[in-house]
């Protein structure tokens, strides 16, 4: 049925780079081939995905011209799908764990602000059942979808639309874009995840050359246990946050030390009480500048509030030095 109303504007845009830089087949450089856009309906609103697509230009490479899409795209939605995996996971949970009917699930999604019609809910339920039916024991299918590339880069994602309920674990192949295995688990302990990874590994006829995840500890341990030696790349967002942690700690420490050096603003202000001459006004201005520098916090990890404080205090000190030099007095 054609869409009869204009599609609403996306609530947010997410840039998804393609992190793989070397051709998985010939190891040569991958070039940015094109960008693509798609809009996905998620539980958190309409998300516009901006996708960077890379390809190999080596004329001798069997993968020449084959497009590699961003590794994280499949976390949002299945290929060609309008609704996000989180919506599908929710539909499946409401149906199978809470035994709700399609009209009830529809009502619940509408209540959560998901623009969806009842017929789409029934379709999503079919997709959920299909997804869960993908089994690693169907080795023929797994071998068929991974044969062309001759290797796989796995991506593992856990979708938990509602805290405290089961997690839909999806293991994809980044190179073919196919879901290899999906399972709904109540626990997400590393042993369960390692079991899933081992199932996939045992069913494949081609090597696993890499794995991409958000890097949560249970996944890391599961990967180390089930796929020893396979390079594990963290999703860049999580990776950055992780890498920034020691920097953040050092910055916080620096800020504490800096703050110790600029105590005693209040006594200076007290001494000025009752004075309104230009000098008193100037000193008050400096006090205010130091005070506001102390409370101007950056948002970690991208803004280092210690460095920011250092910058602002340096500016105040430089200005005071200039005043002192003009007066010809010694700075203190
Ligand atoms: Zn190549």
Coordinates of N, CA, C and O in Angstrom, one line a residue, residues 156-257:
X156 N 28.7 -8.7 16.7 CA 27.8 -9.3 17.7 C 27.2 -8.1 18.4 O 27.8 -7.2 18.9
X157 N 25.8 -8.2 18.5 CA 25.1 -7.1 19.2 C 24.0 -7.7 20.1 O 23.4 -8.7 19.7
X158 N 23.9 -7.1 21.2 CA 22.8 -7.5 22.1 C 21.7 -6.5 22.2 O 22.1 -5.3 22.6
X159 N 20.5 -6.8 21.8 CA 19.5 -5.8 21.9 C 18.5 -6.1 23.0 O 18.0 -7.1 23.1
X160 N 18.5 -5.1 23.9 CA 17.6 -5.3 25.1 C 16.7 -4.0 25.2 O 17.1 -3.1 25.9
X161 N 15.6 -4.1 24.5 CA 14.7 -2.9 24.5 C 14.2 -2.5 25.9 O 14.0 -1.4 26.2
X162 N 14.0 -3.6 26.7 CA 13.5 -3.3 28.1 C 14.4 -3.9 29.1 O 14.6 -5.1 29.1
X163 N 14.9 -3.0 30.0 CA 15.9 -3.5 31.0 C 15.2 -4.6 31.8 O 14.1 -4.5 32.2
X164 N 16.0 -5.6 32.1 CA 15.4 -6.7 33.0 C 14.8 -7.8 32.2 O 14.4 -8.8 32.8
X165 N 14.6 -7.6 30.9 CA 14.0 -8.7 30.1 C 15.1 -9.3 29.3 O 16.3 -8.9 29.3
X166 N 14.7 -10.3 28.5 CA 15.7 -11.0 27.7 C 16.4 -10.1 26.6 O 15.8 -9.1 26.3
X167 N 17.6 -10.6 26.2 CA 18.3 -9.9 25.2 C 18.3 -10.6 23.9 O 18.5 -11.9 23.9
X168 N 18.0 -9.9 22.9 CA 18.1 -10.6 21.5 C 19.5 -10.4 21.0 O 20.0 -9.3 20.7
X169 N 20.2 -11.6 21.0 CA 21.6 -11.5 20.5 C 21.6 -11.8 19.0 O 21.0 -12.8 18.6
X170 N 22.3 -11.0 18.3 CA 22.4 -11.1 16.8 C 23.8 -11.2 16.4 O 24.6 -10.3 16.7
X171 N 24.2 -12.2 15.7 CA 25.5 -12.3 15.2 C 25.4 -12.2 13.7 O 24.7 -13.0 13.0
X172 N 26.1 -11.2 13.1 CA 26.0 -10.9 11.7 C 27.4 -11.1 11.0 O 28.4 -11.1 11.7
X173 N 27.3 -11.2 9.7 CA 28.6 -11.2 8.9 C 28.6 -9.8 8.3 O 27.7 -9.5 7.5
X174 N 29.7 -9.1 8.6 CA 29.8 -7.7 8.1 C 29.9 -7.7 6.5 O 29.4 -6.9 5.8
X175 N 30.7 -8.7 6.0 CA 31.0 -8.7 4.6 C 29.8 -9.0 3.7 O 29.6 -8.4 2.7
X176 N 28.9 -9.9 4.2 CA 27.7 -10.2 3.3 C 26.5 -9.5 3.9 O 25.5 -9.4 3.2
X177 N 26.6 -8.9 5.1 CA 25.5 -8.2 5.6 C 24.4 -9.1 6.2 O 23.3 -8.7 6.6
X178 N 24.7 -10.4 6.2 CA 23.6 -11.4 6.6 C 23.7 -11.7 8.1 O 24.8 -11.7 8.7
X179 N 22.5 -11.9 8.7 CA 22.5 -12.4 10.0 C 22.8 -13.9 10.0 O 22.2 -14.6 9.2
X180 N 23.8 -14.3 10.8 CA 24.2 -15.7 10.8 C 23.4 -16.5 11.9 O 23.0 -17.6 11.7
X181 N 23.2 -15.8 13.0 CA 22.5 -16.5 14.1 C 21.9 -15.4 15.0 O 22.5 -14.4 15.3
X182 N 20.7 -15.7 15.5 CA 20.0 -14.8 16.4 C 19.4 -15.7 17.5 O 18.8 -16.7 17.2
X183 N 19.5 -15.2 18.7 CA 18.9 -16.0 19.8 C 18.6 -15.0 20.9 O 19.2 -14.1 21.2
X184 N 17.4 -15.4 21.6 CA 17.0 -14.6 22.7 C 17.4 -15.2 24.0 O 17.1 -16.4 24.2
X185 N 18.2 -14.5 24.8 CA 18.7 -15.1 26.0 C 18.3 -14.3 27.2 O 18.3 -13.1 27.1
X186 N 18.0 -15.0 28.3 CA 17.7 -14.2 29.5 C 18.9 -13.7 30.2 O 19.0 -12.7 30.7
X187 N 20.0 -14.5 30.1 CA 21.3 -14.1 30.6 C 22.2 -13.7 29.5 O 22.0 -14.1 28.4
X188 N 23.1 -12.8 29.8 CA 24.1 -12.4 28.8 C 25.5 -12.7 29.4 O 26.4 -11.9 29.2
X189 N 25.7 -13.8 30.1 CA 26.9 -14.1 30.6 C 27.9 -14.6 29.6 O 27.5 -15.0 28.5
X190 N 29.2 -14.5 29.9 CA 30.1 -14.8 28.8 C 30.1 -16.2 28.3 O 30.4 -16.5 27.2
X191 N 29.7 -17.1 29.2 CA 29.7 -18.6 28.8 C 28.6 -18.7 27.7 O 28.8 -19.5 26.7
X192 N 27.4 -18.1 27.9 CA 26.4 -18.2 26.9 C 26.8 -17.6 25.6 O 26.5 -18.1 24.5
X193 N 27.5 -16.4 25.7 CA 27.9 -15.8 24.4 C 29.0 -16.6 23.7 O 29.0 -16.7 22.5
X194 N 29.9 -17.1 24.5 CA 31.0 -17.9 23.9 C 30.3 -19.1 23.2 O 30.8 -19.6 22.1
X195 N 29.3 -19.7 23.8 CA 28.6 -20.8 23.2 C 28.0 -20.5 21.8 O 28.2 -21.2 20.8
X196 N 27.4 -19.3 21.7 CA 26.9 -18.8 20.4 C 28.0 -18.6 19.4 O 27.8 -19.1 18.3
X197 N 29.1 -18.0 19.8 CA 30.2 -17.8 18.9 C 30.8 -19.1 18.4 O 31.1 -19.3 17.2
X198 N 30.9 -20.1 19.3 CA 31.4 -21.4 18.9 C 30.5 -22.1 17.9 O 31.0 -22.7 17.0
X199 N 29.2 -21.9 18.2 CA 28.2 -22.5 17.2 C 28.4 -22.0 15.8 O 28.5 -22.7 14.8
X200 N 28.6 -20.7 15.7 CA 28.8 -20.0 14.4 C 30.1 -20.5 13.8 O 30.2 -20.9 12.6
X201 N 31.1 -20.5 14.6 CA 32.4 -20.9 14.1 C 32.4 -22.3 13.6 O 33.0 -22.6 12.5
X202 N 31.8 -23.2 14.3 CA 31.8 -24.6 13.9 C 31.0 -24.8 12.6 O 31.3 -25.7 11.9
X203 N 30.0 -24.0 12.4 CA 29.2 -24.1 11.2 C 29.8 -23.6 9.9 O 29.5 -23.9 8.8
X204 N 30.8 -22.6 10.1 CA 31.4 -22.0 9.0 C 32.4 -22.8 8.3 O 33.2 -23.5 9.0
X205 N 32.5 -22.7 7.0 CA 33.6 -23.4 6.3 C 34.7 -22.4 6.0 O 35.8 -22.8 5.5
X206 N 34.5 -21.1 6.3 CA 35.5 -20.1 6.0 C 36.0 -19.5 7.3 O 35.4 -19.6 8.3
X207 N 37.3 -18.9 7.3 CA 37.8 -18.4 8.6 C 37.1 -17.1 9.0 O 36.6 -16.3 8.2
X208 N 37.1 -16.9 10.4 CA 36.6 -15.6 10.9 C 37.9 -14.7 11.1 O 38.8 -15.1 11.8
X209 N 37.9 -13.6 10.3 CA 39.1 -12.8 10.3 C 39.0 -11.6 11.3 O 40.0 -10.9 11.5
X210 N 37.8 -11.4 11.8 CA 37.7 -10.3 12.7 C 36.4 -10.3 13.4 O 35.4 -11.0 12.9
X211 N 36.2 -9.5 14.5 CA 34.9 -9.4 15.1 C 34.8 -8.0 15.6 O 35.7 -7.4 16.1
X212 N 33.6 -7.4 15.5 CA 33.3 -6.1 15.9 C 32.2 -6.1 16.9 O 31.2 -6.8 16.8
X213 N 32.4 -5.4 18.0 CA 31.3 -5.3 19.0 C 31.4 -4.0 19.8 O 32.3 -3.2 19.5
X214 N 30.5 -3.8 20.7 CA 30.6 -2.6 21.5 C 31.6 -2.8 22.7 O 31.9 -1.8 23.4
X215 N 32.1 -3.9 22.8 CA 33.3 -4.2 23.7 C 32.9 -4.4 25.2 O 33.7 -4.3 26.0
X216 N 31.6 -4.6 25.5 CA 31.3 -4.9 26.9 C 32.0 -6.1 27.3 O 32.3 -7.0 26.6
X217 N 32.3 -6.1 28.6 CA 33.2 -7.1 29.2 C 32.8 -8.6 28.9 O 33.6 -9.4 28.5
X218 N 31.5 -8.9 29.0 CA 31.1 -10.3 28.8 C 31.4 -10.7 27.3 O 31.8 -11.8 27.0
X219 N 31.2 -9.7 26.4 CA 31.5 -10.1 25.0 C 33.0 -10.3 24.8 O 33.5 -11.2 24.1
X220 N 33.8 -9.4 25.4 CA 35.3 -9.5 25.2 C 35.7 -10.8 25.7 O 36.5 -11.5 25.1
X221 N 35.3 -11.2 26.9 CA 35.7 -12.5 27.5 C 35.2 -13.7 26.6 O 35.9 -14.6 26.4
X222 N 34.0 -13.5 26.1 CA 33.4 -14.6 25.3 C 34.3 -14.7 24.0 O 34.6 -15.9 23.6
X223 N 34.6 -13.6 23.4 CA 35.4 -13.6 22.2 C 36.8 -14.3 22.5 O 37.3 -15.1 21.7
X224 N 37.4 -13.8 23.6 CA 38.7 -14.4 23.9 C 38.7 -15.9 24.1 O 39.6 -16.6 23.7
X225 N 37.5 -16.3 24.7 CA 37.4 -17.8 25.0 C 37.1 -18.6 23.7 O 37.7 -19.6 23.4
X226 N 36.2 -18.1 22.9 CA 35.6 -18.8 21.8 C 36.5 -18.6 20.5 O 36.6 -19.5 19.7
X227 N 37.0 -17.5 20.3 CA 37.7 -17.1 19.1 C 39.1 -16.6 19.4 O 39.5 -15.5 19.1
X228 N 40.0 -17.4 20.0 CA 41.3 -16.9 20.4 C 42.1 -16.5 19.2 O 42.0 -17.2 18.2
X229 N 42.7 -15.4 19.3 CA 43.6 -14.9 18.2 C 42.9 -14.1 17.1 O 43.5 -13.5 16.2
X230 N 41.5 -14.1 17.2 CA 40.8 -13.3 16.2 C 40.8 -11.8 16.6 O 40.4 -11.5 17.7
X231 N 41.2 -10.9 15.7 CA 41.2 -9.5 16.1 C 39.8 -9.0 16.4 O 38.9 -9.3 15.7
X232 N 39.7 -8.3 17.5 CA 38.4 -7.8 18.0 C 38.4 -6.3 18.0 O 39.2 -5.7 18.7
X233 N 37.6 -5.7 17.2 CA 37.6 -4.3 17.1 C 36.3 -3.8 17.8 O 35.3 -4.3 17.7
X234 N 36.6 -2.7 18.6 CA 35.4 -2.1 19.3 C 34.8 -1.1 18.4 O 35.4 -0.5 17.6
X235 N 33.5 -1.0 18.6 CA 32.8 0.1 17.9 C 33.5 1.4 18.3 O 33.8 1.6 19.5
X236 N 33.7 2.3 17.4 CA 34.5 3.5 17.6 C 34.0 4.4 18.8 O 34.7 5.0 19.5
X237 N 32.7 4.5 18.9 CA 32.1 5.3 19.9 C 32.6 4.8 21.3 O 33.1 5.5 22.1
X238 N 32.3 3.5 21.5 CA 32.7 2.9 22.8 C 34.2 2.9 22.9 O 34.7 3.0 24.0
X239 N 34.9 2.7 21.8 CA 36.4 2.6 21.9 C 36.9 4.0 22.4 O 37.8 4.0 23.2
X240 N 36.4 5.1 21.8 CA 36.8 6.4 22.2 C 36.6 6.6 23.7 O 37.4 7.1 24.4
X241 N 35.4 6.2 24.1 CA 35.1 6.5 25.5 C 36.0 5.7 26.4 O 36.5 6.2 27.4
X242 N 36.3 4.5 26.0 CA 37.3 3.7 26.7 C 38.7 4.3 26.7 O 39.3 4.4 27.8
X243 N 39.1 4.7 25.6 CA 40.5 5.3 25.4 C 40.6 6.6 26.2 O 41.7 6.9 26.7
X244 N 39.5 7.3 26.4 CA 39.5 8.6 27.0 C 39.6 8.5 28.5 O 39.9 9.4 29.2
X245 N 39.3 7.3 29.0 CA 39.2 7.2 30.5 C 40.5 7.6 31.2 O 40.4 8.4 32.2
X246 N 41.7 7.1 30.9 CA 42.9 7.5 31.6 C 43.1 9.0 31.4 O 43.6 9.7 32.4
X247 N 42.8 9.6 30.2 CA 43.0 11.0 30.0 C 42.1 11.8 30.9 O 42.4 12.8 31.6
X248 N 40.8 11.3 31.0 CA 39.8 11.9 31.9 C 40.3 11.9 33.4 O 40.2 12.9 34.0
X249 N 40.8 10.8 33.8 CA 41.3 10.7 35.2 C 42.5 11.7 35.4 O 42.5 12.4 36.4
X250 N 43.4 11.7 34.5 CA 44.6 12.6 34.6 C 44.1 14.1 34.7 O 44.6 14.9 35.5
X251 N 43.1 14.4 33.8 CA 42.6 15.7 33.7 C 41.9 16.1 35.0 O 42.0 17.2 35.5
X252 N 41.1 15.2 35.6 CA 40.4 15.5 36.8 C 41.4 15.7 37.9 O 41.2 16.7 38.7
X253 N 42.5 14.9 38.0 CA 43.5 15.1 39.0 C 44.1 16.5 38.8 O 44.3 17.3 39.8
X254 N 44.5 16.9 37.6 CA 45.1 18.2 37.3 C 44.1 19.3 37.8 O 44.6 20.3 38.4
X255 N 42.8 19.1 37.6 CA 41.9 20.2 38.0 C 41.9 20.4 39.5 O 41.9 21.5 40.0
X256 N 41.9 19.2 40.2 CA 41.9 19.3 41.7 C 43.2 20.1 42.2 O 43.1 20.9 43.0
X257 N 44.3 19.8 41.5 CA 45.6 20.5 41.9 C 45.5 22.0 41.6 O 45.9 22.8 42.5

